[in-house]
Coordinates of C-alpha atoms in Angstrom, one line a residue:
Chain A
M202 CA 39.1 -62.1 -18.2
R203 CA 39.0 -61.7 -22.3
K204 CA 42.6 -62.7 -22.4
Q205 CA 42.1 -65.7 -20.2
S206 CA 39.0 -66.9 -22.3
T207 CA 41.2 -66.3 -25.6
F208 CA 44.0 -68.2 -24.0
C209 CA 41.6 -71.1 -23.1
A210 CA 40.1 -71.2 -26.8
A211 CA 43.6 -71.5 -28.1
A212 CA 44.4 -74.4 -25.7
I213 CA 41.2 -76.0 -26.6
L214 CA 42.1 -75.7 -30.2
V215 CA 45.8 -77.0 -29.8
M216 CA 44.2 -80.1 -27.8
L217 CA 41.5 -80.6 -30.6
A218 CA 44.3 -80.4 -33.4
F219 CA 46.4 -82.7 -31.2
N220 CA 43.5 -85.1 -31.0
L221 CA 42.8 -85.0 -34.5
H222 CA 46.4 -85.9 -35.3
S223 CA 46.1 -88.8 -32.9
I224 CA 43.0 -89.9 -34.8
Q225 CA 44.6 -89.7 -37.9
A226 CA 47.6 -91.6 -36.9
E227 CA 45.6 -94.5 -35.9
T228 CA 44.7 -95.2 -39.4
I229 CA 46.4 -97.6 -41.8
K230 CA 45.8 -97.6 -45.6
F231 CA 46.0 -100.7 -47.6
G232 CA 45.8 -101.4 -51.2
A233 CA 43.7 -104.3 -52.5
N234 CA 42.6 -105.7 -55.8
E235 CA 38.7 -106.1 -56.2
S236 CA 38.1 -110.0 -56.2
P237 CA 34.7 -110.8 -54.6
P238 CA 34.1 -112.3 -52.2
Y239 CA 37.6 -112.0 -50.9
W240 CA 37.8 -108.3 -51.3
S241 CA 35.1 -106.0 -52.5
E242 CA 34.6 -102.3 -52.6
N243 CA 30.8 -102.9 -53.0
D244 CA 30.5 -105.3 -50.1
P245 CA 29.6 -103.4 -46.8
H246 CA 32.5 -105.4 -45.0
S247 CA 34.9 -105.1 -48.0
G248 CA 34.6 -109.0 -48.6
M249 CA 35.6 -112.0 -46.4
C250 CA 39.1 -110.9 -45.8
G251 CA 38.2 -107.3 -45.5
E252 CA 35.9 -108.4 -42.5
I253 CA 38.7 -110.4 -41.1
L254 CA 40.9 -107.2 -41.6
H255 CA 38.5 -104.9 -40.0
L256 CA 37.8 -107.1 -37.0
L257 CA 41.6 -107.4 -36.4
S258 CA 42.1 -103.6 -36.7
Q259 CA 39.2 -103.2 -34.2
I260 CA 41.0 -105.3 -31.7
V261 CA 44.3 -103.7 -32.4
G262 CA 42.6 -100.3 -32.0
I263 CA 43.3 -98.8 -35.4
E264 CA 41.3 -98.1 -38.5
A265 CA 42.2 -100.0 -41.7
N266 CA 41.1 -98.1 -44.8
I267 CA 41.2 -100.4 -48.0
V268 CA 41.9 -98.7 -51.4
F269 CA 40.8 -100.7 -54.3
E270 CA 43.2 -100.4 -57.3
P271 CA 44.2 -102.6 -60.3
L272 CA 46.6 -105.5 -59.2
Q273 CA 49.4 -104.2 -61.3
R274 CA 49.3 -100.9 -60.1
L275 CA 49.5 -102.3 -56.5
I276 CA 52.4 -104.5 -57.5
N277 CA 54.4 -101.6 -59.0
D278 CA 53.9 -99.3 -56.0
K279 CA 57.0 -100.2 -53.9
N280 CA 56.0 -98.0 -50.9
N281 CA 52.3 -99.0 -50.0
N282 CA 50.7 -101.5 -47.8
D283 CA 49.0 -104.4 -49.6
L284 CA 46.4 -107.0 -49.3
G285 CA 46.5 -110.3 -51.3
D286 CA 48.8 -113.1 -52.2
P287 CA 52.4 -112.2 -51.2
S288 CA 54.0 -114.0 -54.1
F289 CA 52.6 -111.3 -56.4
Y290 CA 54.2 -108.5 -54.4
I291 CA 57.6 -109.7 -52.6
K292 CA 59.4 -109.7 -55.8
N293 CA 59.1 -105.9 -56.1
Q294 CA 58.9 -104.7 -52.6
D295 CA 60.2 -105.4 -49.2
F296 CA 57.7 -105.6 -46.2
A297 CA 58.2 -105.3 -42.4
V298 CA 55.3 -107.3 -41.6
I299 CA 53.5 -110.2 -43.7
I300 CA 50.8 -111.8 -41.9
P301 CA 48.5 -114.5 -43.7
I302 CA 45.2 -114.0 -42.7
A303 CA 43.3 -116.4 -45.0
L304 CA 43.8 -119.0 -48.0
Q305 CA 42.8 -119.6 -51.3
H306 CA 42.3 -122.5 -53.3
S307 CA 41.9 -123.2 -57.0
S308 CA 40.3 -125.7 -59.3
F309 CA 39.7 -126.6 -62.9
H310 CA 36.2 -125.3 -63.7
Y311 CA 34.1 -126.4 -66.5
Y312 CA 30.5 -126.1 -68.0
L313 CA 29.0 -129.8 -68.2
P314 CA 26.5 -129.1 -71.0
N315 CA 29.4 -128.2 -73.1
Q316 CA 31.1 -131.6 -72.3
K317 CA 30.5 -135.0 -73.5
S318 CA 30.9 -136.3 -69.9
A319 CA 32.5 -135.4 -66.7
I320 CA 36.3 -134.5 -66.9
R321 CA 39.0 -136.0 -65.0
I322 CA 42.3 -134.5 -64.7
E323 CA 45.2 -136.1 -63.0
N324 CA 48.0 -134.4 -64.3
W325 CA 49.2 -131.5 -66.8
E326 CA 49.3 -133.9 -69.7
G327 CA 45.7 -134.5 -69.4
L328 CA 45.1 -131.0 -70.4
K329 CA 46.3 -131.3 -73.9
D330 CA 43.0 -132.1 -75.5
Y331 CA 41.4 -129.2 -73.8
K332 CA 41.3 -125.4 -74.2
V333 CA 42.2 -123.9 -71.0
G334 CA 41.4 -120.4 -69.8
I335 CA 43.6 -118.6 -67.2
L336 CA 43.5 -115.0 -65.9
K337 CA 46.4 -112.8 -67.8
G338 CA 49.7 -112.7 -66.1
T339 CA 49.2 -115.5 -63.9
F340 CA 51.0 -118.1 -65.9
T341 CA 54.7 -119.0 -64.9
Q342 CA 57.5 -121.4 -66.2
I343 CA 56.3 -120.9 -69.6
S344 CA 58.9 -123.4 -71.0
Y345 CA 57.4 -126.3 -69.1
F346 CA 54.0 -126.0 -70.5
N347 CA 55.3 -125.3 -74.0
Q348 CA 57.5 -128.7 -73.7
L349 CA 54.2 -130.5 -72.9
D350 CA 52.3 -128.6 -75.6
I351 CA 49.9 -127.0 -73.3
H352 CA 48.7 -123.7 -74.4
F353 CA 46.4 -121.3 -72.3
E354 CA 43.9 -118.9 -73.4
E355 CA 44.4 -115.7 -71.4
S356 CA 41.5 -113.4 -70.2
Y357 CA 41.6 -110.2 -68.5
S358 CA 38.9 -110.7 -65.9
Q359 CA 37.2 -113.7 -64.1
I360 CA 33.8 -112.7 -65.4
S361 CA 35.2 -113.1 -69.0
L362 CA 36.7 -116.6 -68.1
L363 CA 33.3 -117.5 -66.8
K364 CA 31.4 -116.3 -70.0
K365 CA 33.9 -117.9 -72.1
L366 CA 33.3 -121.2 -70.4
K367 CA 29.5 -120.8 -70.8
L368 CA 29.9 -119.9 -74.6
G369 CA 32.2 -123.2 -75.1
R370 CA 35.1 -120.8 -76.1
I371 CA 37.2 -122.5 -73.4
D372 CA 36.7 -126.2 -72.0
M373 CA 38.0 -125.4 -68.6
A374 CA 39.1 -122.4 -66.5
I375 CA 41.8 -122.4 -63.8
D376 CA 40.5 -120.0 -61.2
L377 CA 39.9 -119.4 -57.6
D378 CA 37.1 -121.6 -56.1
L379 CA 35.3 -118.9 -54.1
V380 CA 35.6 -116.3 -56.9
I381 CA 34.2 -118.3 -59.6
N382 CA 31.3 -119.6 -57.2
H383 CA 30.6 -115.9 -56.3
N384 CA 30.5 -115.0 -59.9
I385 CA 28.2 -118.0 -60.8
N386 CA 25.8 -116.8 -58.2
Q387 CA 25.7 -113.5 -59.7
L388 CA 25.5 -114.3 -63.3
F389 CA 24.0 -117.6 -63.8
P390 CA 22.4 -118.5 -60.5
E391 CA 19.9 -121.1 -62.2
E392 CA 22.9 -122.8 -63.7
K393 CA 24.9 -123.6 -60.6
S394 CA 24.8 -127.4 -61.0
N395 CA 26.1 -127.2 -64.4
F396 CA 29.2 -125.8 -63.5
Q397 CA 31.6 -128.5 -62.0
S398 CA 35.0 -128.4 -60.6
I399 CA 38.0 -130.4 -60.3
P400 CA 40.1 -129.5 -57.2
I401 CA 44.0 -128.7 -57.8
R402 CA 45.9 -130.5 -55.0
N403 CA 48.7 -128.1 -54.5
S404 CA 46.8 -124.9 -55.1
T405 CA 46.6 -123.5 -51.6
T406 CA 48.2 -119.9 -51.5
P407 CA 47.9 -117.4 -48.6
I408 CA 46.1 -114.1 -48.5
A409 CA 48.0 -111.8 -46.3
M410 CA 48.2 -108.3 -45.0
M411 CA 51.5 -106.6 -45.8
I412 CA 52.9 -103.6 -44.1
A413 CA 55.6 -101.6 -45.8
T414 CA 59.0 -101.3 -44.3
H415 CA 58.8 -97.6 -43.9
H416 CA 55.4 -97.6 -42.1
P417 CA 55.8 -96.1 -38.6
G418 CA 56.2 -98.7 -36.0
A419 CA 55.4 -101.4 -38.5
R420 CA 57.1 -104.3 -36.4
Q421 CA 55.0 -103.6 -33.3
L422 CA 51.9 -102.9 -35.2
G423 CA 52.6 -106.4 -36.9
E424 CA 52.8 -108.3 -33.4
K425 CA 49.5 -106.7 -32.4
Y426 CA 47.8 -107.9 -35.6
R427 CA 49.3 -111.5 -34.9
A428 CA 47.9 -111.5 -31.5
A429 CA 44.6 -110.2 -32.6
L430 CA 44.4 -112.9 -35.3
L431 CA 45.4 -115.6 -32.7
K432 CA 42.4 -114.3 -30.5
I433 CA 39.8 -114.5 -33.1
I434 CA 40.8 -118.0 -34.0
Q435 CA 40.7 -119.0 -30.5
D436 CA 37.3 -117.3 -29.6
G437 CA 35.7 -118.6 -32.9
S438 CA 34.8 -115.3 -34.4
Y439 CA 37.3 -115.9 -37.3
Q440 CA 35.5 -119.2 -38.1
K441 CA 32.2 -117.4 -37.9
I442 CA 33.4 -115.0 -40.8
L443 CA 34.8 -117.9 -42.9
E444 CA 31.4 -119.8 -42.5
K445 CA 29.5 -117.0 -43.8
Y446 CA 31.2 -117.3 -47.3
Y447 CA 32.0 -121.1 -47.4
G448 CA 28.7 -122.1 -45.8
K449 CA 28.6 -123.8 -42.2
G450 CA 30.9 -127.0 -42.2
N451 CA 32.4 -126.2 -45.6
M452 CA 35.7 -124.9 -44.7
P453 CA 38.4 -126.2 -46.7
D454 CA 40.5 -129.0 -44.9
N455 CA 43.7 -128.4 -43.2
W456 CA 42.9 -124.4 -43.0
F457 CA 44.7 -123.9 -40.0
A458 CA 47.6 -126.0 -40.5
D459 CA 48.1 -124.3 -43.9
L460 CA 47.7 -120.8 -42.3
E461 CA 50.3 -121.5 -39.5
R462 CA 52.8 -122.9 -42.4
F463 CA 52.4 -120.0 -44.4
G464 CA 52.6 -118.0 -41.4
R465 CA 56.1 -119.2 -40.7
L466 CA 57.4 -118.9 -44.0
Y467 CA 56.4 -115.2 -44.4
R468 CA 57.3 -114.3 -40.9
F469 CA 61.0 -115.5 -42.0
I470 CA 61.1 -113.5 -45.0
Q471 CA 59.9 -110.2 -43.4
T472 CA 62.7 -107.5 -43.8
E473 CA 64.3 -106.5 -40.6
Chain B
M212 CA 43.2 -83.9 -82.6
K213 CA 44.2 -86.3 -85.1
N214 CA 46.0 -88.3 -82.3
R215 CA 42.9 -88.7 -80.4
K216 CA 41.2 -90.9 -82.9
F217 CA 44.2 -93.4 -82.7
F218 CA 43.9 -93.3 -79.0
P219 CA 41.6 -96.4 -78.4
V220 CA 43.6 -98.3 -80.8
I221 CA 46.9 -97.6 -79.1
L222 CA 45.2 -98.1 -75.7
L223 CA 44.0 -101.7 -77.0
L224 CA 47.3 -102.4 -78.4
G225 CA 48.8 -101.6 -75.2
L226 CA 46.8 -103.9 -73.3
M227 CA 47.3 -106.9 -75.7
L228 CA 51.1 -106.4 -75.6
S229 CA 51.2 -105.9 -71.8
S230 CA 52.0 -109.0 -69.7
A231 CA 50.5 -107.1 -66.7
V232 CA 48.5 -109.1 -64.0
N233 CA 44.9 -107.4 -64.0
A234 CA 43.1 -109.3 -61.7
T235 CA 43.7 -111.6 -58.6
G236 CA 43.9 -115.3 -59.7
P237 CA 45.6 -118.3 -59.0
R238 CA 49.4 -118.3 -60.1
V239 CA 49.5 -121.0 -62.6
T240 CA 52.7 -123.2 -61.8
P241 CA 53.7 -126.8 -62.7
G242 CA 53.9 -127.4 -58.9
M243 CA 50.2 -127.4 -58.9
L244 CA 49.8 -130.8 -60.2
V245 CA 53.2 -132.3 -60.2
V246 CA 54.1 -134.3 -57.2
P247 CA 57.8 -133.2 -56.3
E248 CA 60.7 -135.6 -57.0
N249 CA 64.0 -134.8 -55.6
E250 CA 62.9 -130.9 -55.3
I251 CA 65.4 -128.2 -55.6
F252 CA 64.4 -124.7 -54.5
A253 CA 66.1 -122.0 -56.6
V254 CA 66.0 -118.2 -56.5
D255 CA 64.6 -116.4 -59.6
A256 CA 68.0 -114.9 -60.9
Q257 CA 67.9 -113.9 -64.7
P258 CA 69.5 -115.1 -66.9
F259 CA 70.6 -118.2 -64.8
V260 CA 67.2 -119.2 -63.3
G261 CA 63.9 -117.8 -64.2
T262 CA 60.3 -118.7 -64.6
D263 CA 60.0 -117.0 -67.9
L264 CA 63.3 -118.1 -69.3
M265 CA 63.8 -120.6 -72.1
N266 CA 64.1 -124.2 -70.3
E267 CA 64.1 -121.9 -67.0
G268 CA 67.6 -120.6 -67.6
M269 CA 71.1 -121.7 -68.0
N270 CA 71.9 -123.2 -64.7
V271 CA 68.5 -125.1 -64.6
E272 CA 69.5 -126.8 -68.0
I273 CA 72.8 -127.8 -66.4
V274 CA 71.4 -129.2 -63.4
K275 CA 68.7 -131.4 -65.1
A276 CA 71.1 -132.6 -67.7
A277 CA 73.5 -133.8 -65.1
L278 CA 70.8 -135.4 -62.9
T279 CA 69.3 -137.0 -66.0
S280 CA 72.6 -138.5 -67.0
V281 CA 72.7 -140.4 -63.6
E282 CA 69.0 -141.3 -64.2
I283 CA 67.7 -139.2 -61.4
N284 CA 64.3 -137.1 -61.8
S285 CA 64.2 -133.9 -60.3
T286 CA 61.7 -131.0 -59.8
L287 CA 62.7 -127.5 -59.6
T288 CA 60.9 -124.9 -57.7
I289 CA 61.5 -121.2 -58.6
L290 CA 61.0 -118.8 -55.7
P291 CA 60.9 -115.0 -56.0
V292 CA 63.4 -114.1 -53.2
A293 CA 66.8 -115.6 -51.8
K294 CA 65.2 -115.5 -48.4
M295 CA 62.2 -118.0 -49.3
V296 CA 64.9 -120.4 -50.5
K297 CA 66.8 -119.9 -47.3
Y298 CA 63.7 -120.6 -45.3
Y299 CA 63.2 -124.0 -47.2
L300 CA 66.8 -125.1 -46.7
L301 CA 67.1 -124.3 -43.2
Q302 CA 63.8 -124.5 -41.6
E303 CA 62.0 -126.9 -43.5
Q304 CA 65.3 -129.0 -44.3
V305 CA 64.5 -129.6 -47.9
L306 CA 66.8 -131.7 -50.1
A307 CA 68.7 -128.9 -52.0
A308 CA 68.6 -125.3 -53.0
H309 CA 70.2 -123.0 -55.6
G310 CA 70.9 -119.3 -55.5
Q311 CA 74.0 -117.0 -55.1
Y312 CA 73.2 -114.6 -52.4
I313 CA 71.8 -116.7 -49.9
N314 CA 73.7 -115.6 -46.6
L315 CA 74.6 -118.5 -44.6
S316 CA 76.4 -118.7 -41.4
K317 CA 79.4 -120.9 -40.7
K318 CA 77.1 -123.1 -38.3
D319 CA 74.7 -123.4 -41.4
K320 CA 77.3 -124.3 -43.6
K321 CA 78.3 -127.4 -41.4
S322 CA 75.1 -129.1 -42.4
L323 CA 75.4 -128.4 -46.1
I324 CA 77.1 -129.6 -49.1
F325 CA 78.2 -127.1 -51.8
V326 CA 78.4 -128.7 -55.4
P327 CA 79.8 -126.2 -58.0
I328 CA 77.7 -126.3 -61.2
S329 CA 79.1 -123.3 -63.1
L330 CA 81.1 -120.3 -62.9
T331 CA 80.3 -116.8 -63.7
K332 CA 82.3 -113.4 -64.1
E333 CA 81.3 -110.7 -61.8
N334 CA 82.3 -107.2 -61.4
Y335 CA 81.6 -103.9 -59.8
F336 CA 79.6 -101.3 -62.0
Y337 CA 79.1 -97.6 -61.8
Y338 CA 77.2 -95.2 -63.7
H339 CA 79.5 -93.4 -65.8
P340 CA 77.4 -90.0 -66.2
A341 CA 77.7 -89.7 -62.4
H342 CA 81.4 -90.7 -61.9
K343 CA 82.9 -89.5 -65.0
S344 CA 86.5 -89.9 -63.9
G345 CA 85.8 -93.4 -62.7
F346 CA 87.2 -95.1 -59.4
N347 CA 90.6 -95.4 -58.2
W348 CA 90.3 -99.2 -57.8
Q349 CA 93.7 -100.8 -56.8
G350 CA 92.2 -104.2 -55.9
K351 CA 91.1 -103.7 -52.4
L352 CA 87.5 -102.7 -51.1
S353 CA 89.1 -100.0 -49.0
D354 CA 89.7 -98.2 -52.2
L355 CA 85.9 -97.6 -52.5
S356 CA 85.7 -96.2 -48.9
G357 CA 83.1 -93.4 -48.4
Y358 CA 81.2 -94.6 -51.5
S359 CA 77.6 -96.2 -51.4
Y360 CA 77.2 -99.8 -52.4
G361 CA 73.8 -101.2 -53.6
S362 CA 73.7 -104.7 -51.9
Y363 CA 71.4 -107.8 -52.2
Q364 CA 69.0 -108.5 -49.2
E365 CA 70.8 -111.6 -48.2
E366 CA 74.5 -110.6 -49.2
D367 CA 77.2 -110.8 -46.4
V368 CA 78.0 -107.0 -46.4
A369 CA 80.6 -107.1 -43.5
P370 CA 83.5 -106.8 -45.6
Y371 CA 82.0 -103.7 -47.2
K372 CA 81.2 -102.1 -43.8
T373 CA 84.6 -103.0 -42.6
A374 CA 86.1 -100.9 -45.6
G375 CA 84.0 -97.9 -44.6
I376 CA 81.5 -98.6 -47.5
Q377 CA 78.1 -97.3 -47.0
I378 CA 75.4 -100.1 -47.6
V379 CA 72.1 -99.7 -49.5
P380 CA 70.1 -102.8 -49.7
G381 CA 67.6 -103.7 -52.4
R382 CA 66.5 -105.8 -55.3
L383 CA 68.6 -105.9 -58.5
H384 CA 66.2 -104.0 -60.5
A385 CA 65.7 -101.3 -57.7
L386 CA 69.5 -101.1 -57.4
L387 CA 70.2 -100.6 -61.0
R388 CA 67.5 -97.8 -61.1
K389 CA 69.2 -96.1 -58.0
L390 CA 72.5 -96.5 -59.6
I391 CA 71.3 -94.7 -62.6
S392 CA 69.7 -92.0 -60.6
N393 CA 72.9 -91.4 -58.6
E394 CA 71.6 -92.6 -55.3
I395 CA 74.1 -95.2 -55.0
D396 CA 77.6 -95.3 -56.4
F397 CA 78.3 -98.9 -57.2
I398 CA 76.8 -102.3 -57.4
R399 CA 78.2 -105.8 -57.9
M400 CA 76.6 -108.5 -60.3
P401 CA 77.2 -111.2 -62.8
V402 CA 78.4 -109.7 -66.3
L403 CA 75.8 -111.7 -68.0
T404 CA 73.3 -110.7 -65.3
K405 CA 74.1 -107.0 -66.2
N406 CA 73.8 -107.4 -69.9
W407 CA 70.4 -109.3 -69.6
M408 CA 69.1 -106.5 -67.3
L409 CA 70.1 -103.8 -69.4
D410 CA 68.6 -105.4 -72.6
K411 CA 65.5 -106.0 -70.9
H412 CA 64.9 -103.1 -68.5
F413 CA 67.4 -100.3 -69.3
P414 CA 68.3 -100.5 -73.1
L415 CA 69.4 -96.8 -73.5
E416 CA 71.7 -96.9 -70.5
K417 CA 73.8 -99.9 -71.9
E418 CA 77.0 -97.7 -72.6
N419 CA 76.5 -95.8 -69.2
I420 CA 76.9 -98.8 -66.8
I421 CA 80.8 -99.5 -66.6
A422 CA 82.8 -102.0 -64.8
I423 CA 85.1 -100.7 -62.0
T424 CA 87.7 -103.2 -62.5
T425 CA 89.3 -104.3 -65.7
E426 CA 89.2 -108.0 -64.7
A427 CA 86.2 -109.6 -63.6
E428 CA 86.2 -112.1 -60.9
W429 CA 85.2 -115.9 -61.4
V430 CA 82.6 -116.8 -59.1
P431 CA 81.4 -120.4 -58.6
Q432 CA 77.5 -121.0 -58.5
F433 CA 76.5 -123.9 -56.4
V434 CA 73.4 -126.4 -55.8
I435 CA 73.6 -126.6 -52.0
F436 CA 72.5 -129.8 -50.5
N437 CA 71.2 -130.4 -47.3
K438 CA 73.0 -133.2 -44.9
N439 CA 69.8 -133.1 -42.6
H440 CA 67.8 -134.6 -45.5
P441 CA 68.0 -138.3 -46.0
D442 CA 68.8 -138.0 -49.6
G443 CA 70.9 -135.0 -49.3
E444 CA 74.6 -136.6 -49.3
V445 CA 73.7 -139.1 -52.1
L446 CA 72.0 -136.6 -54.3
A447 CA 75.1 -134.2 -53.8
R448 CA 77.6 -137.1 -54.8
K449 CA 75.0 -137.9 -57.9
L450 CA 74.9 -134.4 -59.1
A451 CA 78.8 -134.1 -59.0
Q452 CA 78.8 -137.5 -61.1
G453 CA 76.3 -136.3 -63.5
L454 CA 78.4 -133.1 -64.0
A455 CA 81.5 -134.9 -64.8
I456 CA 79.5 -137.1 -67.3
T457 CA 77.9 -134.1 -69.0
I458 CA 81.2 -132.3 -69.2
G459 CA 82.9 -135.4 -70.8
S460 CA 80.2 -135.9 -73.4
G461 CA 80.2 -132.4 -74.5
Q462 CA 76.5 -132.0 -73.5
Y463 CA 77.7 -129.3 -70.8
A464 CA 79.5 -127.3 -73.6
T465 CA 76.3 -127.4 -75.9
I466 CA 74.1 -125.8 -73.1
L467 CA 76.6 -123.1 -72.5
K468 CA 76.9 -122.4 -76.1
K469 CA 73.1 -121.6 -76.2
Y470 CA 74.0 -118.7 -73.7
L471 CA 77.7 -117.7 -74.3
V472 CA 80.5 -117.1 -76.9
D473 CA 82.7 -120.1 -77.6
D474 CA 85.9 -118.6 -75.9
E475 CA 83.9 -118.0 -72.7
V476 CA 82.7 -121.7 -72.8
S477 CA 85.9 -123.4 -72.8
E478 CA 87.3 -121.1 -69.8
R479 CA 84.2 -122.0 -67.8
I480 CA 84.7 -125.6 -68.3
K481 CA 88.2 -125.6 -67.6
R482 CA 87.8 -123.5 -64.3
L483 CA 84.9 -125.8 -63.3
N484 CA 86.9 -129.0 -63.9
D485 CA 89.4 -127.5 -61.7
L486 CA 86.9 -126.9 -58.9
I487 CA 85.3 -130.4 -59.2
Q488 CA 88.8 -132.2 -59.2
P489 CA 89.9 -133.1 -55.7

């Protein structure tokens, strides 16, 4: 009898261990860079995109853990799963799955009280008379801007860009719309109407979930995530998440056409 | 203990000198505000094409000068990987693309026009400390049978596989790292790229990366025009005309001289002329 109960206990332990292993196997870890309201460690839903990712993962039946790290560290890590704008990552790393799940748009932002009148920008030449702030490391094709005699002042954080705008140390900042609006709400809520923006027409870029090539069953998992994305778009729960952050009826134009376009591109460049 | 006093200063200096990306922001590119005109998509491939190079690199200067000479404006969009350029060329049917390791099938090539714009010297390279006696290269890939080759993602690797060579795909920087750590035996790249990469990323290994063959192979670099684009065939002819004009006027040589020594300039122009002449 004692032998039997010892055997039963051992069997239960083995089953428990097996179940624990299964539970652990149903987890996927992603790296993201703190950039509220898109991704945020301090938000209970991990931000707008975190909310989308968690909903997708729930449908797929997997738990997504988001680890927040500095962007350059995420870019340098060539083996991890990433969340963010794929163009920052694909030069260094191959991914088996790249699924754009949202979009980001940028504008020229300025603080009206520091300007004589509202600013109009039609082309890059129009920036010559202004001191323009950007985030460090986001500036490409330097020769092009040098030839136009346009020079940018780089900052290490979005908060710093915003403070420089308010203090008049820069005239304009090129930044993500949702991020700067979030920061204005946090830092200068009473001054919202003083911060103006000029939309940049070709600034739409995707925010994607990227699964590394070595991740077990990555391709199959990717297909499940794609199906889940389609499902939440069709049943409207995707739109409900977006409206929480953009406001009802304020979703940017062409959202779904752009999401599909980026989806096609990044599906093509996934590594077999 | 003394060093600790300087640590914050060193840290600050490090931050100031670093070009690292610290926070997620929009990538500031000319394309954000420019309406593209005769857009050419190119793969980032230093020192020929690159967002952080002077005038975006040698090949970009060549193409822009040639098109300007026939009064054609063009917009260049530099993309980080060859597969993206291939996507735009074949799926979105854009006007033109530039990039060396874009794997195109025979069927794909039927709808494309290849205009040679320059020649580059390429070679196979190995890491000398890992292969002190070198390779017994007699001129055939089968001489390297049994070794591992670091290939580019979009490279046609069929000839290597046929020769019994193991393939390890990767990006150039990663391949060089693997070569140095003896994870792969040899790689192939333009001599200019090798020099540029070693200067920039592996300066201490410059003497250790050795060419397998004594004679480098001359390889043409093309702008690939799309026949399915309404302006593809016309612009291909215009670029060829423009190249002939810039070669004739000496402007082509002036551009090359910024990047190469004089004797290499004349050799390249001679070989390009041979390619362009019917």
